[in-house]
Amino acid sequence: MKAFWGGQFLSYLVKLGDVDEELLALVAGKYISEDLLKYLKYTYDLKLYPIINREVVGLSEVMIQANVSQKVSLFDIYYAFNEYPILIVRDVVEQRKAIIDMVVPRGSGEYIKSLEYGLKMGIFQSYNIYSVSDKVLYPPDFSMFDFEENFFKVGTSDKRVGIKVNDTLLDIIPDIEDVTLIGLKQTKGKITLKDMAEITGLPFEEVRRHWQEHCSLIVSGYRINLKLQDKIMVNLLIPEGEISDEITKIPILTTATFTRNGMVWLKFTAQAKNIYEYLNMINKAIKDVDTEFEIYLSPTHPQYEYNFTASIPYTRYLGNRKWRYDLEKSRAYLDSLHEKLAIRN
């Protein structure tokens, strides 16, 4: 029963999250939702991270492919860009290769000045910037997940329809409280409305009102994080026109990030015990690709060494869709990092 209902229930969580327990109980059934939520949180350390419609909060998104000094940690990259990166992955084989997924204040090019300064300091050896046009969430096909053995069985799903992150234009101007609550949920995947009220000092009813009336509209879906054995993130960069329906049938596909110059970044959540079979499946799905593509393999352990995720920089939000990017602080961090690397050498 856990396996059957667990997969179905997780598909609800991808769309609804776990913050509004009343809505979740209405859709899934009160006792089913209470029972399975406890089971998944206890057994699999379930965490849910909201993915937002970035346009509504005044952010754009860029993907940066960079060659980075191996002595530079993912934390260093995060702070070098003033805490604006939301995902950084490094290839376990070619450790100079990194992808930086970053939100930036709409219309601002300050982050490019940080990049250029880092290039001058020798932190970055080279980089390419891609403007993100769209992002699609593909809820993992949990009908393929073995809840007893804790791994995804190898096989194909039916063609899946993703959830477009920026699909809806909303006439909402989020206030600081809205963005803070979303940022807290992105930081702490298990946090509840009561926890948010305690952290912010806002009355519980006020927190609930903000979430139900504003935050729930800004959130497009939720990224599910389960404690899986030997998790390895597979990142595939490929021309958009080369994507086939076969790719969407791979049950561990989680996200497709599209860029304005025609590239797409596909993310898969594999495990050591199934990665060979799934890499073979990915290879077969793109076997007719005539142009070059790249694969980055990023284990989640050791923690933060090859894979780093973060919330939007909610403490930088000024209200009215305006954000603060502190270029001076960014350059100061790059200076200190340059000195630290010089000492190591």
mmCIF file of C-alpha atoms in Angstrom:
data_model
loop_
_atom_site.group_PDB
_atom_site.id
_atom_site.type_symbol
_atom_site.label_atom_id
_atom_site.label_comp_id
_atom_site.label_asym_id
_atom_site.label_seq_id
_atom_site.Cartn_x
_atom_site.Cartn_y
_atom_site.Cartn_z
ATOM 1 C CA MET A 1 0.000 0.000 0.000
ATOM 2 C CA LYS A 2 2.822 2.393 0.850
ATOM 3 C CA ALA A 3 4.435 1.869 -2.549
ATOM 4 C CA PHE A 4 1.207 2.390 -4.493
ATOM 5 C CA TRP A 5 -0.107 5.351 -2.533
ATOM 6 C CA GLY A 6 3.362 6.791 -1.975
ATOM 7 C CA GLY A 7 3.927 7.340 -5.680
ATOM 8 C CA GLN A 8 0.480 8.849 -6.212
ATOM 9 C CA PHE A 9 0.793 11.040 -3.130
ATOM 10 C CA LEU A 10 4.201 12.372 -4.182
ATOM 11 C CA SER A 11 2.684 13.449 -7.505
ATOM 12 C CA TYR A 12 0.228 15.580 -5.495
ATOM 13 C CA LEU A 13 3.089 17.054 -3.470
ATOM 14 C CA VAL A 14 4.930 18.160 -6.624
ATOM 15 C CA LYS A 15 1.974 20.380 -7.510
ATOM 16 C CA LEU A 16 0.586 21.334 -4.086
ATOM 17 C CA GLY A 17 3.453 21.083 -1.612
ATOM 18 C CA ASP A 18 2.877 20.383 2.072
ATOM 19 C CA VAL A 19 2.420 23.903 3.457
ATOM 20 C CA ASP A 20 -1.353 24.095 3.002
ATOM 21 C CA GLU A 21 -2.295 20.870 4.793
ATOM 22 C CA GLU A 22 -6.018 21.576 4.459
ATOM 23 C CA LEU A 23 -5.799 21.682 0.652
ATOM 24 C CA LEU A 24 -3.615 18.577 0.583
ATOM 25 C CA ALA A 25 -6.083 16.672 2.766
ATOM 26 C CA LEU A 26 -8.939 17.792 0.521
ATOM 27 C CA VAL A 27 -7.215 16.400 -2.584
ATOM 28 C CA ALA A 28 -5.573 13.261 -1.175
ATOM 29 C CA GLY A 29 -7.841 12.485 1.739
ATOM 30 C CA LYS A 30 -7.190 13.525 5.331
ATOM 31 C CA TYR A 31 -5.964 10.227 6.744
ATOM 32 C CA ILE A 32 -3.971 9.272 3.665
ATOM 33 C CA SER A 33 -2.179 12.631 3.623
ATOM 34 C CA GLU A 34 -1.425 12.603 7.360
ATOM 35 C CA ASP A 35 -0.213 8.999 7.333
ATOM 36 C CA LEU A 36 1.913 9.188 4.198
ATOM 37 C CA LEU A 37 3.380 12.589 5.003
ATOM 38 C CA LYS A 38 4.646 11.247 8.336
ATOM 39 C CA TYR A 39 5.895 8.053 6.681
ATOM 40 C CA LEU A 40 7.792 9.882 3.928
ATOM 41 C CA LYS A 41 9.293 12.466 6.262
ATOM 42 C CA TYR A 42 10.421 9.841 8.769
ATOM 43 C CA THR A 43 11.606 7.148 6.352
ATOM 44 C CA TYR A 44 12.916 9.227 3.449
ATOM 45 C CA ASP A 45 13.561 12.601 5.091
ATOM 46 C CA LEU A 46 11.100 14.170 2.625
ATOM 47 C CA LYS A 47 11.715 17.857 1.904
ATOM 48 C CA LEU A 48 9.761 20.070 -0.496
ATOM 49 C CA TYR A 49 11.273 23.164 -2.081
ATOM 50 C CA PRO A 50 9.029 25.638 -3.950
ATOM 51 C CA ILE A 51 9.948 26.605 -7.521
ATOM 52 C CA ILE A 52 8.699 30.109 -8.251
ATOM 53 C CA ASN A 53 7.523 32.102 -11.237
ATOM 54 C CA ARG A 54 10.617 34.327 -11.173
ATOM 55 C CA GLU A 55 9.143 37.019 -13.434
ATOM 56 C CA VAL A 56 6.526 37.857 -10.809
ATOM 57 C CA VAL A 57 9.173 38.706 -8.212
ATOM 58 C CA GLY A 58 11.337 40.755 -10.600
ATOM 59 C CA LEU A 59 14.071 38.205 -11.276
ATOM 60 C CA SER A 60 15.625 36.848 -14.453
ATOM 61 C CA GLU A 61 17.549 33.585 -14.661
ATOM 62 C CA VAL A 62 20.883 32.835 -16.307
ATOM 63 C CA MET A 63 22.889 29.657 -16.770
ATOM 64 C CA ILE A 64 26.663 30.044 -16.722
ATOM 65 C CA GLN A 65 29.015 27.369 -18.003
ATOM 66 C CA ALA A 66 32.376 28.078 -16.435
ATOM 67 C CA ASN A 67 35.834 26.630 -16.110
ATOM 68 C CA VAL A 68 36.715 27.207 -12.472
ATOM 69 C CA SER A 69 39.890 26.617 -10.491
ATOM 70 C CA GLN A 70 39.649 23.231 -8.759
ATOM 71 C CA LYS A 71 40.723 24.927 -5.538
ATOM 72 C CA VAL A 72 37.555 27.034 -5.560
ATOM 73 C CA SER A 73 34.678 25.446 -3.628
ATOM 74 C CA LEU A 74 31.013 25.677 -4.570
ATOM 75 C CA PHE A 75 30.507 27.827 -1.468
ATOM 76 C CA ASP A 76 33.147 30.207 -2.847
ATOM 77 C CA ILE A 77 31.234 30.497 -6.124
ATOM 78 C CA TYR A 78 27.999 31.122 -4.216
ATOM 79 C CA TYR A 79 29.423 33.993 -2.172
ATOM 80 C CA ALA A 80 31.354 35.401 -5.131
ATOM 81 C CA PHE A 81 27.989 36.140 -6.748
ATOM 82 C CA ASN A 82 26.472 37.737 -3.660
ATOM 83 C CA GLU A 83 24.377 34.636 -2.823
ATOM 84 C CA TYR A 84 22.356 34.808 -6.061
ATOM 85 C CA PRO A 85 23.139 31.284 -7.403
ATOM 86 C CA ILE A 86 20.326 28.801 -6.747
ATOM 87 C CA LEU A 87 22.143 25.721 -8.092
ATOM 88 C CA ILE A 88 25.803 24.973 -8.779
ATOM 89 C CA VAL A 89 27.029 21.645 -10.136
ATOM 90 C CA ARG A 90 30.574 20.473 -10.745
ATOM 91 C CA ASP A 91 31.586 17.491 -12.843
ATOM 92 C CA VAL A 92 33.153 14.714 -10.777
ATOM 93 C CA VAL A 93 35.511 13.729 -13.617
ATOM 94 C CA GLU A 94 36.543 17.114 -15.032
ATOM 95 C CA GLN A 95 36.343 19.142 -11.855
ATOM 96 C CA ARG A 96 37.105 22.455 -13.533
ATOM 97 C CA LYS A 97 33.765 22.212 -15.346
ATOM 98 C CA ALA A 98 30.858 23.835 -13.526
ATOM 99 C CA ILE A 99 27.341 25.023 -14.290
ATOM 100 C CA ILE A 100 25.965 27.947 -12.294
ATOM 101 C CA ASP A 101 22.199 28.452 -12.301
ATOM 102 C CA MET A 102 21.593 31.956 -11.015
ATOM 103 C CA VAL A 103 18.701 34.354 -10.572
ATOM 104 C CA VAL A 104 19.564 38.012 -11.089
ATOM 105 C CA PRO A 105 17.673 41.307 -10.694
ATOM 106 C CA ARG A 106 15.773 41.836 -13.938
ATOM 107 C CA GLY A 107 17.642 44.168 -16.266
ATOM 108 C CA SER A 108 20.819 44.147 -14.163
ATOM 109 C CA GLY A 109 24.223 43.173 -15.516
ATOM 110 C CA GLU A 110 26.135 43.521 -12.259
ATOM 111 C CA TYR A 111 26.746 39.783 -12.061
ATOM 112 C CA ILE A 112 28.712 40.013 -15.351
ATOM 113 C CA LYS A 113 31.055 42.482 -13.651
ATOM 114 C CA SER A 114 31.569 39.878 -10.924
ATOM 115 C CA LEU A 115 32.345 37.276 -13.596
ATOM 116 C CA GLU A 116 34.817 39.549 -15.357
ATOM 117 C CA TYR A 117 36.486 40.428 -12.070
ATOM 118 C CA GLY A 118 36.739 36.733 -11.175
ATOM 119 C CA LEU A 119 38.286 36.088 -14.593
ATOM 120 C CA LYS A 120 40.845 38.800 -13.930
ATOM 121 C CA MET A 121 41.627 37.274 -10.514
ATOM 122 C CA GLY A 122 42.124 33.801 -12.003
ATOM 123 C CA ILE A 123 39.097 32.344 -10.205
ATOM 124 C CA PHE A 124 37.408 31.621 -13.531
ATOM 125 C CA GLN A 125 39.366 30.563 -16.607
ATOM 126 C CA SER A 126 36.499 31.000 -19.082
ATOM 127 C CA TYR A 127 32.715 31.217 -19.160
ATOM 128 C CA ASN A 128 29.618 31.264 -21.361
ATOM 129 C CA ILE A 129 26.367 32.940 -20.304
ATOM 130 C CA TYR A 130 22.961 31.655 -21.392
ATOM 131 C CA SER A 131 19.770 33.583 -20.691
ATOM 132 C CA VAL A 132 17.048 31.228 -19.449
ATOM 133 C CA SER A 133 13.755 31.537 -21.290
ATOM 134 C CA ASP A 134 11.742 28.820 -19.590
ATOM 135 C CA LYS A 135 11.892 25.998 -17.089
ATOM 136 C CA VAL A 136 9.748 22.864 -17.016
ATOM 137 C CA LEU A 137 9.378 20.578 -14.003
ATOM 138 C CA TYR A 138 8.971 16.866 -14.642
ATOM 139 C CA PRO A 139 7.717 15.154 -11.495
ATOM 140 C CA PRO A 140 9.733 11.924 -11.139
ATOM 141 C CA ASP A 141 7.659 8.871 -12.015
ATOM 142 C CA PHE A 142 7.363 7.392 -8.540
ATOM 143 C CA SER A 143 5.468 4.397 -9.879
ATOM 144 C CA MET A 144 8.980 3.250 -10.861
ATOM 145 C CA PHE A 145 10.322 3.796 -7.344
ATOM 146 C CA ASP A 146 10.887 0.792 -5.073
ATOM 147 C CA PHE A 147 9.982 2.121 -1.628
ATOM 148 C CA GLU A 148 11.271 -1.002 0.090
ATOM 149 C CA GLU A 149 14.694 -1.025 -1.584
ATOM 150 C CA ASN A 150 15.014 2.782 -1.849
ATOM 151 C CA PHE A 151 15.869 3.114 -5.522
ATOM 152 C CA PHE A 152 14.348 3.793 -8.934
ATOM 153 C CA LYS A 153 13.818 0.655 -10.973
ATOM 154 C CA VAL A 154 15.219 0.819 -14.474
ATOM 155 C CA GLY A 155 12.570 1.203 -17.141
ATOM 156 C CA THR A 156 10.599 3.733 -19.149
ATOM 157 C CA SER A 157 7.475 5.672 -18.269
ATOM 158 C CA ASP A 158 4.740 6.963 -20.501
ATOM 159 C CA LYS A 159 5.491 10.302 -22.132
ATOM 160 C CA ARG A 160 5.185 12.875 -19.343
ATOM 161 C CA VAL A 161 3.800 16.399 -19.526
ATOM 162 C CA GLY A 162 5.858 18.857 -17.516
ATOM 163 C CA ILE A 163 4.820 21.836 -15.403
ATOM 164 C CA LYS A 164 5.884 25.173 -16.916
ATOM 165 C CA VAL A 165 7.387 27.351 -14.208
ATOM 166 C CA ASN A 166 6.707 30.726 -15.852
ATOM 167 C CA ASP A 167 3.530 29.753 -17.652
ATOM 168 C CA THR A 168 1.183 32.242 -15.987
ATOM 169 C CA LEU A 169 1.306 36.036 -15.989
ATOM 170 C CA LEU A 170 0.203 37.244 -12.577
ATOM 171 C CA ASP A 171 -0.851 40.733 -11.613
ATOM 172 C CA ILE A 172 0.795 40.428 -8.209
ATOM 173 C CA ILE A 173 3.553 42.594 -6.790
ATOM 174 C CA PRO A 174 4.941 40.495 -3.918
ATOM 175 C CA ASP A 175 5.791 42.320 -0.732
ATOM 176 C CA ILE A 176 8.808 41.581 1.448
ATOM 177 C CA GLU A 177 6.802 39.176 3.625
ATOM 178 C CA ASP A 178 5.743 37.095 0.602
ATOM 179 C CA VAL A 179 9.303 36.717 -0.681
ATOM 180 C CA THR A 180 10.657 36.042 2.813
ATOM 181 C CA LEU A 181 8.194 33.191 3.396
ATOM 182 C CA ILE A 182 9.018 31.599 0.036
ATOM 183 C CA GLY A 183 12.735 31.988 0.723
ATOM 184 C CA LEU A 184 12.373 30.335 4.119
ATOM 185 C CA LYS A 185 10.550 27.370 2.579
ATOM 186 C CA GLN A 186 13.264 27.078 -0.080
ATOM 187 C CA THR A 187 15.903 27.121 2.658
ATOM 188 C CA LYS A 188 14.192 24.682 5.010
ATOM 189 C CA GLY A 189 12.222 22.098 3.068
ATOM 190 C CA LYS A 190 10.375 20.779 6.134
ATOM 191 C CA ILE A 191 9.286 24.159 7.484
ATOM 192 C CA THR A 192 5.607 24.736 8.315
ATOM 193 C CA LEU A 193 3.485 27.877 8.523
ATOM 194 C CA LYS A 194 3.833 27.785 12.311
ATOM 195 C CA ASP A 195 7.620 27.633 11.960
ATOM 196 C CA MET A 196 7.527 30.607 9.595
ATOM 197 C CA ALA A 197 5.471 32.590 12.085
ATOM 198 C CA GLU A 198 7.995 31.884 14.845
ATOM 199 C CA ILE A 199 10.987 32.815 12.675
ATOM 200 C CA THR A 200 9.514 36.025 11.249
ATOM 201 C CA GLY A 201 7.608 37.128 14.346
ATOM 202 C CA LEU A 202 4.458 37.563 12.265
ATOM 203 C CA PRO A 203 1.102 36.350 13.629
ATOM 204 C CA PHE A 204 0.212 32.876 12.359
ATOM 205 C CA GLU A 205 -2.983 34.086 10.665
ATOM 206 C CA GLU A 206 -0.980 36.743 8.831
ATOM 207 C CA VAL A 207 1.523 34.148 7.618
ATOM 208 C CA ARG A 208 -1.274 31.869 6.431
ATOM 209 C CA ARG A 209 -2.984 34.743 4.615
ATOM 210 C CA HIS A 210 0.231 35.678 2.815
ATOM 211 C CA TRP A 211 0.828 32.080 1.794
ATOM 212 C CA GLN A 212 -2.688 31.314 0.600
ATOM 213 C CA GLU A 213 -3.372 34.625 -1.156
ATOM 214 C CA HIS A 214 0.051 35.382 -2.664
ATOM 215 C CA CYS A 215 2.781 32.768 -2.198
ATOM 216 C CA SER A 216 0.726 29.835 -3.461
ATOM 217 C CA LEU A 217 0.123 31.742 -6.717
ATOM 218 C CA ILE A 218 3.805 32.618 -7.184
ATOM 219 C CA VAL A 219 4.892 29.006 -6.615
ATOM 220 C CA SER A 220 4.620 26.923 -9.813
ATOM 221 C CA GLY A 221 5.461 23.570 -8.250
ATOM 222 C CA TYR A 222 7.738 21.840 -5.772
ATOM 223 C CA ARG A 223 11.056 20.071 -6.079
ATOM 224 C CA ILE A 224 10.901 16.844 -4.085
ATOM 225 C CA ASN A 225 13.987 15.754 -2.208
ATOM 226 C CA LEU A 226 14.095 12.222 -0.803
ATOM 227 C CA LYS A 227 17.025 10.690 1.038
ATOM 228 C CA LEU A 228 18.115 8.261 -1.663
ATOM 229 C CA GLN A 229 21.097 5.937 -1.457
ATOM 230 C CA ASP A 230 24.192 7.073 -3.389
ATOM 231 C CA LYS A 231 22.426 9.850 -5.283
ATOM 232 C CA ILE A 232 24.124 11.187 -8.416
ATOM 233 C CA MET A 233 22.796 14.124 -10.411
ATOM 234 C CA VAL A 234 23.128 13.722 -14.177
ATOM 235 C CA ASN A 235 23.202 17.037 -16.063
ATOM 236 C CA LEU A 236 22.850 16.960 -19.840
ATOM 237 C CA LEU A 237 23.403 20.025 -22.060
ATOM 238 C CA ILE A 238 21.927 19.516 -25.513
ATOM 239 C CA PRO A 239 20.488 21.589 -28.391
ATOM 240 C CA GLU A 240 16.758 22.090 -27.827
ATOM 241 C CA GLY A 241 15.792 20.758 -31.235
ATOM 242 C CA GLU A 242 17.370 17.405 -30.408
ATOM 243 C CA ILE A 243 15.003 16.587 -27.528
ATOM 244 C CA SER A 244 12.793 13.612 -28.298
ATOM 245 C CA ASP A 245 9.733 12.185 -26.588
ATOM 246 C CA GLU A 246 11.978 9.339 -25.435
ATOM 247 C CA ILE A 247 13.746 11.733 -23.060
ATOM 248 C CA THR A 248 10.506 12.525 -21.230
ATOM 249 C CA LYS A 249 9.881 8.804 -20.751
ATOM 250 C CA ILE A 250 12.966 8.467 -18.545
ATOM 251 C CA PRO A 251 11.416 8.376 -15.035
ATOM 252 C CA ILE A 252 14.316 10.119 -13.275
ATOM 253 C CA LEU A 253 14.102 13.281 -15.440
ATOM 254 C CA THR A 254 13.247 16.151 -13.073
ATOM 255 C CA THR A 255 13.836 19.473 -14.869
ATOM 256 C CA ALA A 256 14.373 20.963 -18.316
ATOM 257 C CA THR A 257 15.855 24.476 -18.414
ATOM 258 C CA PHE A 258 15.579 26.189 -21.810
ATOM 259 C CA THR A 259 17.864 29.032 -22.925
ATOM 260 C CA ARG A 260 17.219 31.780 -25.463
ATOM 261 C CA ASN A 261 20.024 30.576 -27.741
ATOM 262 C CA GLY A 262 18.483 27.131 -28.205
ATOM 263 C CA MET A 263 20.255 25.050 -25.570
ATOM 264 C CA VAL A 264 18.481 22.993 -22.921
ATOM 265 C CA TRP A 265 19.810 21.724 -19.599
ATOM 266 C CA LEU A 266 18.206 18.434 -18.565
ATOM 267 C CA LYS A 267 18.541 17.231 -14.977
ATOM 268 C CA PHE A 268 18.155 13.616 -13.880
ATOM 269 C CA THR A 269 18.340 12.105 -10.384
ATOM 270 C CA ALA A 270 20.179 8.784 -10.616
ATOM 271 C CA GLN A 271 21.757 6.452 -8.056
ATOM 272 C CA ALA A 272 24.971 4.439 -8.076
ATOM 273 C CA LYS A 273 23.105 1.156 -8.495
ATOM 274 C CA ASN A 274 21.173 2.303 -11.582
ATOM 275 C CA ILE A 275 23.332 4.990 -13.158
ATOM 276 C CA TYR A 276 24.901 2.787 -15.830
ATOM 277 C CA GLU A 277 21.521 1.611 -17.081
ATOM 278 C CA TYR A 278 20.055 5.124 -17.046
ATOM 279 C CA LEU A 279 23.086 6.655 -18.775
ATOM 280 C CA ASN A 280 22.669 4.003 -21.440
ATOM 281 C CA MET A 281 18.979 4.919 -21.712
ATOM 282 C CA ILE A 282 19.835 8.636 -22.038
ATOM 283 C CA ASN A 283 22.434 7.802 -24.686
ATOM 284 C CA LYS A 284 19.885 5.837 -26.722
ATOM 285 C CA ALA A 285 17.383 8.707 -26.463
ATOM 286 C CA ILE A 286 19.907 11.131 -28.008
ATOM 287 C CA LYS A 287 21.692 8.699 -30.339
ATOM 288 C CA ASP A 288 20.732 10.699 -33.439
ATOM 289 C CA VAL A 289 22.136 13.995 -32.126
ATOM 290 C CA ASP A 290 24.549 15.363 -34.738
ATOM 291 C CA THR A 291 25.826 18.278 -32.673
ATOM 292 C CA GLU A 292 27.951 18.176 -29.540
ATOM 293 C CA PHE A 293 26.402 17.639 -26.137
ATOM 294 C CA GLU A 294 27.863 17.555 -22.648
ATOM 295 C CA ILE A 295 27.187 15.447 -19.571
ATOM 296 C CA TYR A 296 28.125 16.463 -16.030
ATOM 297 C CA LEU A 297 27.989 13.826 -13.279
ATOM 298 C CA SER A 298 27.568 15.379 -9.832
ATOM 299 C CA PRO A 299 27.291 13.114 -6.750
ATOM 300 C CA THR A 300 25.437 14.629 -3.801
ATOM 301 C CA HIS A 301 28.060 13.203 -1.416
ATOM 302 C CA PRO A 302 30.402 14.425 -0.117
ATOM 303 C CA GLN A 303 27.858 17.131 0.606
ATOM 304 C CA TYR A 304 28.353 20.411 -1.296
ATOM 305 C CA GLU A 305 31.454 19.159 -3.117
ATOM 306 C CA TYR A 306 29.833 18.599 -6.512
ATOM 307 C CA ASN A 307 26.255 19.777 -5.982
ATOM 308 C CA PHE A 308 25.024 22.904 -4.205
ATOM 309 C CA THR A 309 21.461 24.232 -3.971
ATOM 310 C CA ALA A 310 20.223 27.431 -2.356
ATOM 311 C CA SER A 311 17.130 29.580 -1.999
ATOM 312 C CA ILE A 312 16.518 32.810 -3.837
ATOM 313 C CA PRO A 313 18.422 35.601 -2.005
ATOM 314 C CA TYR A 314 15.269 36.715 -0.195
ATOM 315 C CA THR A 315 17.119 38.997 2.241
ATOM 316 C CA ARG A 316 18.140 41.120 -0.786
ATOM 317 C CA TYR A 317 14.541 41.863 -1.779
ATOM 318 C CA LEU A 318 13.614 45.550 -1.488
ATOM 319 C CA GLY A 319 9.938 45.238 -2.414
ATOM 320 C CA ASN A 320 8.134 46.326 -5.587
ATOM 321 C CA ARG A 321 10.086 43.702 -7.607
ATOM 322 C CA LYS A 322 13.400 45.418 -6.839
ATOM 323 C CA TRP A 323 16.539 43.613 -5.620
ATOM 324 C CA ARG A 324 19.948 44.644 -4.311
ATOM 325 C CA TYR A 325 23.098 43.150 -5.844
ATOM 326 C CA ASP A 326 26.130 44.269 -3.836
ATOM 327 C CA LEU A 327 28.925 44.402 -6.414
ATOM 328 C CA GLU A 328 31.389 45.874 -3.923
ATOM 329 C CA LYS A 329 30.852 42.959 -1.545
ATOM 330 C CA SER A 330 31.198 40.513 -4.446
ATOM 331 C CA ARG A 331 34.529 41.996 -5.494
ATOM 332 C CA ALA A 332 35.770 42.041 -1.904
ATOM 333 C CA TYR A 333 35.012 38.332 -1.606
ATOM 334 C CA LEU A 334 36.798 37.604 -4.893
ATOM 335 C CA ASP A 335 39.811 39.584 -3.643
ATOM 336 C CA SER A 336 39.965 37.553 -0.426
ATOM 337 C CA LEU A 337 39.522 34.333 -2.396
ATOM 338 C CA HIS A 338 42.360 35.320 -4.731
ATOM 339 C CA GLU A 339 44.625 35.935 -1.735
ATOM 340 C CA LYS A 340 43.626 32.610 -0.160
ATOM 341 C CA LEU A 341 44.416 30.727 -3.357
ATOM 342 C CA ALA A 342 47.760 32.517 -3.672
ATOM 343 C CA ILE A 343 48.684 31.388 -0.134
ATOM 344 C CA ARG A 344 47.732 27.785 -0.979
ATOM 345 C CA ASN A 345 49.980 27.897 -4.031
#
